Coordinates of C-alpha atoms in Angstrom, one line a residue:
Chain P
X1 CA -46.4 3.7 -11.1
X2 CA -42.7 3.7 -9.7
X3 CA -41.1 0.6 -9.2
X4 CA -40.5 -0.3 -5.5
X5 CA -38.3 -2.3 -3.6
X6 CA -38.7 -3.6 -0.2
X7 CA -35.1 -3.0 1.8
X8 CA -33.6 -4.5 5.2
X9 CA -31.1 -1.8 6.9
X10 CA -28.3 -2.0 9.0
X11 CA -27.3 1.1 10.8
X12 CA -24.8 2.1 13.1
X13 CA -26.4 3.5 15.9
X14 CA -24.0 5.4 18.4
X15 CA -24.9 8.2 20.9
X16 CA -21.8 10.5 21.3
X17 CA -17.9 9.9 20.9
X18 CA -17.9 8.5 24.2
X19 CA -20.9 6.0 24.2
X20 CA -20.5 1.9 22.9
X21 CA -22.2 1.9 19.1
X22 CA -23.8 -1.1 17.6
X23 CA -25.9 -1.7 14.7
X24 CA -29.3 -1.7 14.8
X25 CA -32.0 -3.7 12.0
X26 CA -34.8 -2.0 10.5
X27 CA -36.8 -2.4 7.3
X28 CA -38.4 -0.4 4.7
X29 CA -41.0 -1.6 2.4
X30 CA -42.4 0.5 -0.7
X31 CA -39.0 2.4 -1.6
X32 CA -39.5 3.9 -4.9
X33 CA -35.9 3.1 -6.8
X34 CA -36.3 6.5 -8.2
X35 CA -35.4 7.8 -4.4
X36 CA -31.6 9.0 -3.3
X37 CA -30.5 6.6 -0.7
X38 CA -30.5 10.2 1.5
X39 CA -34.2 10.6 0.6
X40 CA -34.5 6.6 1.9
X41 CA -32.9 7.8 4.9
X42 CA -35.3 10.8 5.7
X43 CA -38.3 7.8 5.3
X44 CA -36.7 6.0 7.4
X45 CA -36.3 8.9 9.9
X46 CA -39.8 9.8 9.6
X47 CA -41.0 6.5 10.6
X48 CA -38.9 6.4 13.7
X49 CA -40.4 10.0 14.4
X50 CA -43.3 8.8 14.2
X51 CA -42.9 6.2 16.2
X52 CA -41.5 8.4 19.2
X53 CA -38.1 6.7 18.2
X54 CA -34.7 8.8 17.5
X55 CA -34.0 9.6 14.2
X56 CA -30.6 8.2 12.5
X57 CA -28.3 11.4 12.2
X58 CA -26.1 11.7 9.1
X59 CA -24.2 14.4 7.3
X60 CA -25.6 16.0 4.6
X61 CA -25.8 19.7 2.4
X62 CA -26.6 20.5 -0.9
X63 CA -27.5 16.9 -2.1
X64 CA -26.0 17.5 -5.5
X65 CA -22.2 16.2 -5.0
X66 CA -20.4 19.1 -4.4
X67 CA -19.9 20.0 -1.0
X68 CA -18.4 17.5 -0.1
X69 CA -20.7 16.9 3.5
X70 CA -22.1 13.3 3.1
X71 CA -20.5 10.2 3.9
X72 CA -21.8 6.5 4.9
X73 CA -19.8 3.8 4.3
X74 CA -22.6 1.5 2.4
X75 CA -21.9 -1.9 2.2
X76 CA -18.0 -2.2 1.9
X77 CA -17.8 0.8 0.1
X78 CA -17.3 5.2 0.7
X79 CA -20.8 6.8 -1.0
X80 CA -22.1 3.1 -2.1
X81 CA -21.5 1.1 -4.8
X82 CA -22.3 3.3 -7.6
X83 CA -18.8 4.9 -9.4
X84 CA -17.4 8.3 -9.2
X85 CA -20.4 9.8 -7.2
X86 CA -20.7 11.0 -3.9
X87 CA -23.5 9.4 -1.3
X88 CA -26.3 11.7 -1.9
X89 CA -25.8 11.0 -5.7
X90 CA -26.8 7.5 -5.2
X91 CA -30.2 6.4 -6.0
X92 CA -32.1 3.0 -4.9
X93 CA -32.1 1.7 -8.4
X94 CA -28.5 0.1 -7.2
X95 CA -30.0 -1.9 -4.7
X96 CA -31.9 -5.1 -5.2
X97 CA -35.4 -5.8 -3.7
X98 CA -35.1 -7.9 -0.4
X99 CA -31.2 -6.7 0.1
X100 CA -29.7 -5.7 3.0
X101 CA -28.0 -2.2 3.3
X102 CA -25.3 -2.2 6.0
X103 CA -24.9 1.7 7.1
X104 CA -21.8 2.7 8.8
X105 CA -19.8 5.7 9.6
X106 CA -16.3 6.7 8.0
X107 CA -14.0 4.6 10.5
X108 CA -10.7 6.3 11.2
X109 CA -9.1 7.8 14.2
X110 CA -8.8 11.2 12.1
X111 CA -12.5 11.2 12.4
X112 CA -14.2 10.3 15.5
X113 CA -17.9 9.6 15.2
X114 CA -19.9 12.4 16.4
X115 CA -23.3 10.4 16.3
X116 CA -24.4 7.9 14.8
X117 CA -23.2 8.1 10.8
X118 CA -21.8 11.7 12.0
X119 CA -18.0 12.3 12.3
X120 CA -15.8 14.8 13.2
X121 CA -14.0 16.0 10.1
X122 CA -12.8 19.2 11.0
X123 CA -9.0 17.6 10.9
X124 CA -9.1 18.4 7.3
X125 CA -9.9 21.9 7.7
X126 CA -7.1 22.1 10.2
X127 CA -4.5 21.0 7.4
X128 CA -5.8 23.3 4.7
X129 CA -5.4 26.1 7.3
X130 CA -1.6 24.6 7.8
X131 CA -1.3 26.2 4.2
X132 CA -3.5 25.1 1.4
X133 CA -3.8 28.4 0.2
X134 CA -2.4 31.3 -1.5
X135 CA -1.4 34.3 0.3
X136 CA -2.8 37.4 -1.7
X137 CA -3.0 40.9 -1.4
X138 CA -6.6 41.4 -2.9
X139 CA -6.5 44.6 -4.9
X140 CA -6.8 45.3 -8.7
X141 CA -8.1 42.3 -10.4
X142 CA -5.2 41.6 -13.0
X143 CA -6.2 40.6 -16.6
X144 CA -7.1 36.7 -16.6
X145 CA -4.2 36.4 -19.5
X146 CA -1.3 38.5 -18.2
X147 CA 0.1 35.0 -17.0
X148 CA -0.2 32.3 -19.3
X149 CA -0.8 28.8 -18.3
X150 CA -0.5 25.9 -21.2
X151 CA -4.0 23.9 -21.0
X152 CA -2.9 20.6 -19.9
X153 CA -1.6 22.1 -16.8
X154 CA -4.1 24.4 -15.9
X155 CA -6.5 21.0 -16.6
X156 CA -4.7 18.7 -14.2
X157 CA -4.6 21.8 -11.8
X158 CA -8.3 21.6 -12.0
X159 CA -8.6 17.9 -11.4
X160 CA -6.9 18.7 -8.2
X161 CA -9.3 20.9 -7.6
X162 CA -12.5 19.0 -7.9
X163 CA -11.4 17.2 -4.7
X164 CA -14.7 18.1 -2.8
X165 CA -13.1 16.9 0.8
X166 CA -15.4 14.5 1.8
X167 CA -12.7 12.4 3.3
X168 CA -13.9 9.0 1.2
X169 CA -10.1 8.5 0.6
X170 CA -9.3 8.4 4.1
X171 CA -12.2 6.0 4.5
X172 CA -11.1 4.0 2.0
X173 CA -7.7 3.2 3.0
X174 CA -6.6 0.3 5.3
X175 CA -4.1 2.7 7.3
X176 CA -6.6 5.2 7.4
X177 CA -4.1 8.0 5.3
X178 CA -5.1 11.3 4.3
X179 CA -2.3 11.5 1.2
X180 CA -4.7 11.7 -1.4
X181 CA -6.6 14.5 -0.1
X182 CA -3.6 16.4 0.6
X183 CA -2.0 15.5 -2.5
X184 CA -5.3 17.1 -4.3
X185 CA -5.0 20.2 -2.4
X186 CA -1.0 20.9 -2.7
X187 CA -1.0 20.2 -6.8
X188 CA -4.1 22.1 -7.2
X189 CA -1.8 25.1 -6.2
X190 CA 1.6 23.9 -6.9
X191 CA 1.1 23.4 -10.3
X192 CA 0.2 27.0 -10.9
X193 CA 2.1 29.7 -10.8
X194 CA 0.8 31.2 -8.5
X195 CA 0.8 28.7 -5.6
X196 CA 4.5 28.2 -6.8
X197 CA 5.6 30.9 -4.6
X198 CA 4.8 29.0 -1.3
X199 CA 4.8 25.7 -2.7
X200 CA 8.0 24.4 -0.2
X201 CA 6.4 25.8 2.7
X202 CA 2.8 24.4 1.9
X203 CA 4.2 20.7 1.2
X204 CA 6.0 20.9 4.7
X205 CA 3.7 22.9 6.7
X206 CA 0.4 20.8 5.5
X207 CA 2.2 17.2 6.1
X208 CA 3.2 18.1 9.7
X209 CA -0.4 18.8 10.3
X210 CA -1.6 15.8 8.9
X211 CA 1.1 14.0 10.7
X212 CA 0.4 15.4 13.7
X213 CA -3.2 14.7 13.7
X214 CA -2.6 11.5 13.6
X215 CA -3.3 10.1 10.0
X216 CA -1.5 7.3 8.8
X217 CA 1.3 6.8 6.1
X218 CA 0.5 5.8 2.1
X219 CA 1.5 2.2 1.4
X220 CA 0.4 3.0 -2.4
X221 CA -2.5 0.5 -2.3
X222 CA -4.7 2.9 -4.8
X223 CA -8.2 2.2 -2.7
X224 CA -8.8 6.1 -2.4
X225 CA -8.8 6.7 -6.0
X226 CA -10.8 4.1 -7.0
X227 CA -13.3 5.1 -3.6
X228 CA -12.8 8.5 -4.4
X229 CA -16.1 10.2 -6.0
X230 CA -14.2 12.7 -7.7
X231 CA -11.9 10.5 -9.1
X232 CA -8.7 12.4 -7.5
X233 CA -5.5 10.4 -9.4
X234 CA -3.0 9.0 -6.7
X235 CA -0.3 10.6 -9.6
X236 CA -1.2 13.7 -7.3
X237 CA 0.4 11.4 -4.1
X238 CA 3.8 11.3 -6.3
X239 CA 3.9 15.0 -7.1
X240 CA 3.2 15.4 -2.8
X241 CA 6.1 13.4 -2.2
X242 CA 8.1 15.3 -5.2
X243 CA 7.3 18.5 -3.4
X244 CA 7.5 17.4 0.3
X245 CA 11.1 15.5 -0.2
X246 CA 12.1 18.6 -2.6
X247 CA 11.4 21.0 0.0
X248 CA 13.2 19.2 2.8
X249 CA 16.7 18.4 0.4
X250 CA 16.5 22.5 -0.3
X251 CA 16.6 23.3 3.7
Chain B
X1 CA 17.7 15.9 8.9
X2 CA 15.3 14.5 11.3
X3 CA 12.1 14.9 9.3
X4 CA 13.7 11.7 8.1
X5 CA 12.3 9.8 11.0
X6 CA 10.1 11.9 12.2
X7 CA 7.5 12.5 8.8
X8 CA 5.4 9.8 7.6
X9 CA 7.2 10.5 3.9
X10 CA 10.2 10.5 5.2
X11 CA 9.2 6.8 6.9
X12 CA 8.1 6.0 3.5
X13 CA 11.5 6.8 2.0
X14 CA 13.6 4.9 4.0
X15 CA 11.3 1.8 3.0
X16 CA 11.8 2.8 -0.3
X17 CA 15.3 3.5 -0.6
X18 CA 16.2 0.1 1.1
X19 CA 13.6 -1.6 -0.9
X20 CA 15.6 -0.1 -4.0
X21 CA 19.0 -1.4 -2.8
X22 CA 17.6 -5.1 -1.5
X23 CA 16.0 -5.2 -5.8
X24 CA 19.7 -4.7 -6.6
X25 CA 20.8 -7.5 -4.3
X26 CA 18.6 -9.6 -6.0
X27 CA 19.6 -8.5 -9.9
X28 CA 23.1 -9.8 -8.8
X29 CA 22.0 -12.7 -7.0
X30 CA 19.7 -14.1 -9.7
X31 CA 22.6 -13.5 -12.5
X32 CA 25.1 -15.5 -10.2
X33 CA 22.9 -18.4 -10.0
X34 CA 22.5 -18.4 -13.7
X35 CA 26.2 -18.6 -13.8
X36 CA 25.7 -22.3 -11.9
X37 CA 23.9 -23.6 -14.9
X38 CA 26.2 -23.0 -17.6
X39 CA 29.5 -23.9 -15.6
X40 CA 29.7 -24.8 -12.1
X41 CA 33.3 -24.1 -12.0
X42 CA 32.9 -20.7 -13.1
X43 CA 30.0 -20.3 -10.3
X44 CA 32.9 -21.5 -7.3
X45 CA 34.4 -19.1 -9.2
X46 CA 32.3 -16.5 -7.5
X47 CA 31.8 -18.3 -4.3
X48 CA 35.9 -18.4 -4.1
X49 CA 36.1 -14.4 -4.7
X50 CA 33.3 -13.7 -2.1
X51 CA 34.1 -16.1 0.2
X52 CA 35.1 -15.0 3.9
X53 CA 36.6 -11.8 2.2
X54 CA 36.9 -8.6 3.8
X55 CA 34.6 -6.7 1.0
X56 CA 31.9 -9.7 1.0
X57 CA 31.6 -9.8 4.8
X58 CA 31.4 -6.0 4.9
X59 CA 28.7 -6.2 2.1
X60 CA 26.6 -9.2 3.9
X61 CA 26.8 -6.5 6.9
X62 CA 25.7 -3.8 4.6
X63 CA 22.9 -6.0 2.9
X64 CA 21.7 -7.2 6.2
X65 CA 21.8 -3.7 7.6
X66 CA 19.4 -3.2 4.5
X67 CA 17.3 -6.1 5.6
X68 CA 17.0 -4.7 9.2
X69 CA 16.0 -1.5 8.1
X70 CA 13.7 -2.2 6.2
X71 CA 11.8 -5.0 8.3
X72 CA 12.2 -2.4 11.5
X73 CA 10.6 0.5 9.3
X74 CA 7.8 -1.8 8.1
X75 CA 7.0 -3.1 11.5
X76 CA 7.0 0.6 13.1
X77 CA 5.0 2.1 9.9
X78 CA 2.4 -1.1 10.0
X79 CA 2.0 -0.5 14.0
X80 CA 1.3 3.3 13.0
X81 CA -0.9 2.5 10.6
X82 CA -2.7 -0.1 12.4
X83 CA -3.2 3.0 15.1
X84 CA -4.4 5.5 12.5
X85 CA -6.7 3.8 11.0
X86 CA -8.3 3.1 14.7
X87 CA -9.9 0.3 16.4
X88 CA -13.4 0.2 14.8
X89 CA -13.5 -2.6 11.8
X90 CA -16.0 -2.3 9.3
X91 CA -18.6 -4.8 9.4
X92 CA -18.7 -4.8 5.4
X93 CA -15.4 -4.4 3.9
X94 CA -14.9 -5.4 -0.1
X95 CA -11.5 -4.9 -1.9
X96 CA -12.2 -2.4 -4.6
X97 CA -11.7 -3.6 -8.2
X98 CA -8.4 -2.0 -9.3
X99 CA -6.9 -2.7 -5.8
X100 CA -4.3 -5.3 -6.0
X101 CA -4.2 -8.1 -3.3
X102 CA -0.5 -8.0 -2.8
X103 CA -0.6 -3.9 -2.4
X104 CA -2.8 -4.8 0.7
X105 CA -0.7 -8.0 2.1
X106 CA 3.0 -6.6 1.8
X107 CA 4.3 -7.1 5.5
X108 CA 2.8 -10.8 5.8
X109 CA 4.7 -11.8 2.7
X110 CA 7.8 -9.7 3.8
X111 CA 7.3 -12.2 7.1
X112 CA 6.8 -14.5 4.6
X113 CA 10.1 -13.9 3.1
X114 CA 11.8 -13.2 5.7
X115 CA 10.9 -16.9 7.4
X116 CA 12.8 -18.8 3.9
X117 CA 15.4 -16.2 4.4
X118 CA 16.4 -17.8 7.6
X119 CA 15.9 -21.6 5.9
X120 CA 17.9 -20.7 2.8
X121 CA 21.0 -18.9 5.4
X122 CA 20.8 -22.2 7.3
X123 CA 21.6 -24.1 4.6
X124 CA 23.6 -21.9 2.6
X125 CA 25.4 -18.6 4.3
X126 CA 25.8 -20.7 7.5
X127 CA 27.8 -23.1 6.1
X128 CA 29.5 -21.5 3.7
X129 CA 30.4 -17.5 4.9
X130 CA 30.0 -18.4 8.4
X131 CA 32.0 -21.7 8.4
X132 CA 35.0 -20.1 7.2
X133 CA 34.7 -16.9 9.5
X134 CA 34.9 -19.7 12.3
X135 CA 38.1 -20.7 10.6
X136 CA 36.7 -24.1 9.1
X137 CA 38.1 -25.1 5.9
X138 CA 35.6 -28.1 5.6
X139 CA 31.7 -28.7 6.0
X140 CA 29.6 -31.6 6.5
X141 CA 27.1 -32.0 3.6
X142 CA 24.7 -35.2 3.8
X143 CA 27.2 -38.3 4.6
X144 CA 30.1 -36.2 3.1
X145 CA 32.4 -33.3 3.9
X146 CA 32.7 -30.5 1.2
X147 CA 35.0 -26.9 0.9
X148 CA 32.4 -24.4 2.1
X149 CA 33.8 -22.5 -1.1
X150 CA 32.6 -25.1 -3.3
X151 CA 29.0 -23.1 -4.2
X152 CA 28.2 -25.4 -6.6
X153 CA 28.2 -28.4 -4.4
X154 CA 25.8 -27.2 -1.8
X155 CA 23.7 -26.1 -4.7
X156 CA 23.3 -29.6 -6.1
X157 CA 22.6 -30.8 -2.8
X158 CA 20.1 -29.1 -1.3
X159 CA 17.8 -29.0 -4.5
X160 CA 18.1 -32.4 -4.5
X161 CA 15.4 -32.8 -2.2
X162 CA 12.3 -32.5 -3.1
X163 CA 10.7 -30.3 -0.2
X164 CA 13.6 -27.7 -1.0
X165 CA 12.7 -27.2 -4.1
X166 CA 8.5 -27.0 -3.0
X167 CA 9.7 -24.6 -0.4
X168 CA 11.8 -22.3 -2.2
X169 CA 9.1 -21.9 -5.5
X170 CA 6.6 -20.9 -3.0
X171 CA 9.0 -18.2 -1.1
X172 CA 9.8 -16.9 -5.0
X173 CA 5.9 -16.5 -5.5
X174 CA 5.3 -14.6 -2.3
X175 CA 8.8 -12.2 -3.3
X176 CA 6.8 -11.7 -7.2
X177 CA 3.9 -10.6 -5.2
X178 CA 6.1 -8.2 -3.0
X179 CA 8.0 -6.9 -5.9
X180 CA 4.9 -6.5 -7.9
X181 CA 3.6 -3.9 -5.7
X182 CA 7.2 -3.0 -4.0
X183 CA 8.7 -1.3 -7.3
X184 CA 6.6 0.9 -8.6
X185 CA 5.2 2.2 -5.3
X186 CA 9.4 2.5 -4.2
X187 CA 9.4 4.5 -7.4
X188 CA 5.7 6.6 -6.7
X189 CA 7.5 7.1 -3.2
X190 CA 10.4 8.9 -4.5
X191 CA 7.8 10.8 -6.4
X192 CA 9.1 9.9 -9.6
X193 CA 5.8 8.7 -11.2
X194 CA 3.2 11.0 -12.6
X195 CA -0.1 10.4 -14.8
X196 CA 1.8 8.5 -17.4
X197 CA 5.0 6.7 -15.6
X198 CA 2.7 5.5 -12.4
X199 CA 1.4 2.9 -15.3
X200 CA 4.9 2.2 -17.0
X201 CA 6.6 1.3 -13.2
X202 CA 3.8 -0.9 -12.8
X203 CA 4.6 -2.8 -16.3
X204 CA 8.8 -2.1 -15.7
X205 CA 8.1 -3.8 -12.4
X206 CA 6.1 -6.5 -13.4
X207 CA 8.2 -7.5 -16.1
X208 CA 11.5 -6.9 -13.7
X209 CA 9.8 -9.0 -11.1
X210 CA 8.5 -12.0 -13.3
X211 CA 12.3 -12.1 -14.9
X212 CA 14.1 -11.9 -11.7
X213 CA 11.8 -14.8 -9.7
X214 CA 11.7 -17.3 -13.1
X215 CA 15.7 -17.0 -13.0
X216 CA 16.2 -18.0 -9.6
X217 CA 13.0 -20.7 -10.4
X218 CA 14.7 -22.0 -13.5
X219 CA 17.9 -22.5 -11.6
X220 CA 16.0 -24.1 -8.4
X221 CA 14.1 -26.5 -11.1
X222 CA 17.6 -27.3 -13.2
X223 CA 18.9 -28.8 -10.4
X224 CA 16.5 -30.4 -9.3
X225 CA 15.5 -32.2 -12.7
X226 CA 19.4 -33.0 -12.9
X227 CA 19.4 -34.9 -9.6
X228 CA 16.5 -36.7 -10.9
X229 CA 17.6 -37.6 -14.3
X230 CA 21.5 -38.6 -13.0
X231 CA 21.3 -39.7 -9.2
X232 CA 25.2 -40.0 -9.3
X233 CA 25.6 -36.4 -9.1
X234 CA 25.0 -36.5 -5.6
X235 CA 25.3 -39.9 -4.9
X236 CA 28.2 -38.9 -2.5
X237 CA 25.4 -37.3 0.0
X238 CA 23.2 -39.8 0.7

């Protein structure tokens, strides 16, 4: 027999953009610890089905912490109190029986909530389409080791890249910045060869966007990383700058 | 040059470049005050040279131009940030181990600092620089008049008292705690730290930091104890 925890919630409840949100209590008895706090959630949305009640709407994919699509801010923290995993990766063993779970959404003015534990992230995709990518021709594949990349590169290039997007960092931070998501996705490129090429404009191009879309400015404090589920480093912040305050002294 | 003011790095770099030049200000102003301790003549010395001089009023300018700048640009970024980060609080909100306190607090102790700043120029640059700029060659200092050139004088006096001394101690802890968190992220700013020198600035700046404030500490303290162990030294002042 599982073990099972009985759990008080407190969830954000909010209709649309537009509407007042406030929290709302439930509780949840019989939660087998073996659960993922999502699974808890689809319980809990089945009871309030059941009960002719709305269900709490959250964000959520492939539930196996890689696409980056869930959020929740539980209790103080981005994706929970567990380390280096994203929310659907956390399991009800981390809670204690009789606790209570406040639920909230991501709070920034980057992302407004949509419903509920639901916000609007598309700002992100609107700075990797300012120029986190690599214009290519596709045509012959060339061979893999025509251009040689030493290994510690090519691994902190694929650090950079494990940055899933979820926006945790932004979450995280007190002025509600976007830096270390940015940072992730110009050094995954810039150190490469490849993404050399267009490195200047990308820096430029991508921190207008963010800029624009109103995130704030780093002040350094580090909450992101330690937040962040993929464990982005904020060394990738101080190759941004390198590359954005490069780019502008080369003009 | 405009993304200057206009980019949130750029922002950034200002603070950081004027935080770079005020961390200089205070190297040389922590090694004068040392000077005190060992001869006080030799401190009037450098009171005498700055003085009301053309080069020293143009560098209190400069410095306070510094000041200004950086207080403005920390005001306008800390209005922005306040605005991106929206006006929904979290109900829960914990300060992730590995996040340090002072990284979080920076513009209330640069308030902080700023407040003693405008004690210390009361008692000091006001009655010294300022005195002679009015074309004063002599100050009232307790019950007695001094040179405002004599450094060393006003010095003795003022860390005589007791609530000086209390007052100045805690505005050196709240500049460790801004220097603590103000040097290394000046330097990740600049973009001169990567996987292995974000660590070392945190240690050079640390270390730099704790130096720096127990100087100006020790000199604050060592006048203080000498007031207390011979009263006659500034006898004259009360």
């Amino acid at each position: 027999m599982d073990k099972t925890i009985n759990i008080k919630l407190k969830i954000w409840r909010q209709k649309g953009p537009k509407y007042q949100g406030a929290f709302k209590d439930y509780s949840l008895d019989g939660v087998s610890v073996d659960t993922s706090f999502l699974e808890m959630l689809d319980i809990l949305n089945e009871t309030l089905i059941n009960k002719g009640e709305e269900p709490v709407v959250f964000d959520h994919d492939c539930r196996e912490g890689i696409c980056g699509m869930c959020s929740l801010y539980v209790n103080g923290h981005p994706h929970g109190p567990d380390e280096d995993v994203t929310t659907c990766q956390l399991h009800m063993r981390k809670f204690k029986d009789g606790e209570t779970i406040t639920v909230e959404p991501w709070r920034s003015a980057g992302f407004p909530v949509i419903r509920d534990l639901m916000v609007d992230r598309r700002a992100f995709d609107k700075i990797i389409q300012a120029g986190g990518y690599v214009s290519v021709n596709t045509g012959g594949v060339p061979d893999a080791n025509a251009i040689a990349i030493p290994k510690p590169i090519a691994d902190e290039a694929m650090d950079a890249a494990s940055c899933i997007g979820c926006g945790a960092c932004v979450a995280a931070c007190k002025n509600g910045s976007a830096m270390l998501f940015l940072s992730a996705k110009v050094s995954q490129l810039a150190l490469l060869p490849q993404g050399k090429v267009e490195a200047a404009t990308r820096a430029k191009n991508m921190v207008a966007k963010m800029d624009e879309l109103g995130f704030g400015a780093c002040t350094n404090t580090g909450a992101c990383e330690v937040e962040c589920p993929k464990s982005i480093s904020i060394s990738n912040i101080a190759r941004l700058n390198r590359e954005f305050l490069k780019a502008k002294f080369n003009d | 040059m405009s993304w200057l003011l206009n980019s949130s790095i750029g922002r950034k770099l200002i603070m950081s470049v004027s935080g770079f030049f005020l961390v200089f200000f205070l190297i040389f102003h922590a090694t004068m005050n040392m000077v005190a301790v060992f001869s006080e003549d030799a401190y009037n010395t450098i009171c005498g040279l700055l003085g009301a001089n053309w080069y020293a009023v143009a560098g209190t300018a400069v410095l306070g131009g510094f000041v200004a700048i950086h207080f403005i640009y920390a005001l306008l970024l800390t209005l922005q940030n306040r605005k991106a980060r929206g006006n929904a609080n979290y109900a829960v909100s914990v300060r992730p181990s590995g996040v340090e306190w002072a990284s979080q607090n920076m513009f209330v102790l640069g308030i902080i600092i700023v407040g003693f700043m405008l004690l210390h120029f009361s008692q000091f640059w006001y009655k010294m620089m300022f005195t002679e700029l009015m074309g004063h060659h002599e100050v009232a200092l307790g019950t007695s008049t001094v040179s405002p050139k004599d450094g060393a004088e006003f010095v003795k006096f003022y860390f005589s008292h007791l609530w000086v001394v209390v007052a100045y101690l805690i505005w050196y802890v709240a500049l460790w705690f801004h220097l603590s968190h103000g040097i290394w992220s000046a330097f990740q700013t600049i973009g001169t730290s990567g996987k292995i020198w974000l660590s070392r600035w945190k240690v050079i700046g640390n270390i730099f930091a704790t130096v720096v404030m127990l100087a100006f500490a020790f000199v604050t303290i060592y006048f203080y104890a000498r007031s207390v162990i011979d009263p006659s030294t500034v006898a004259m002042y009360y």
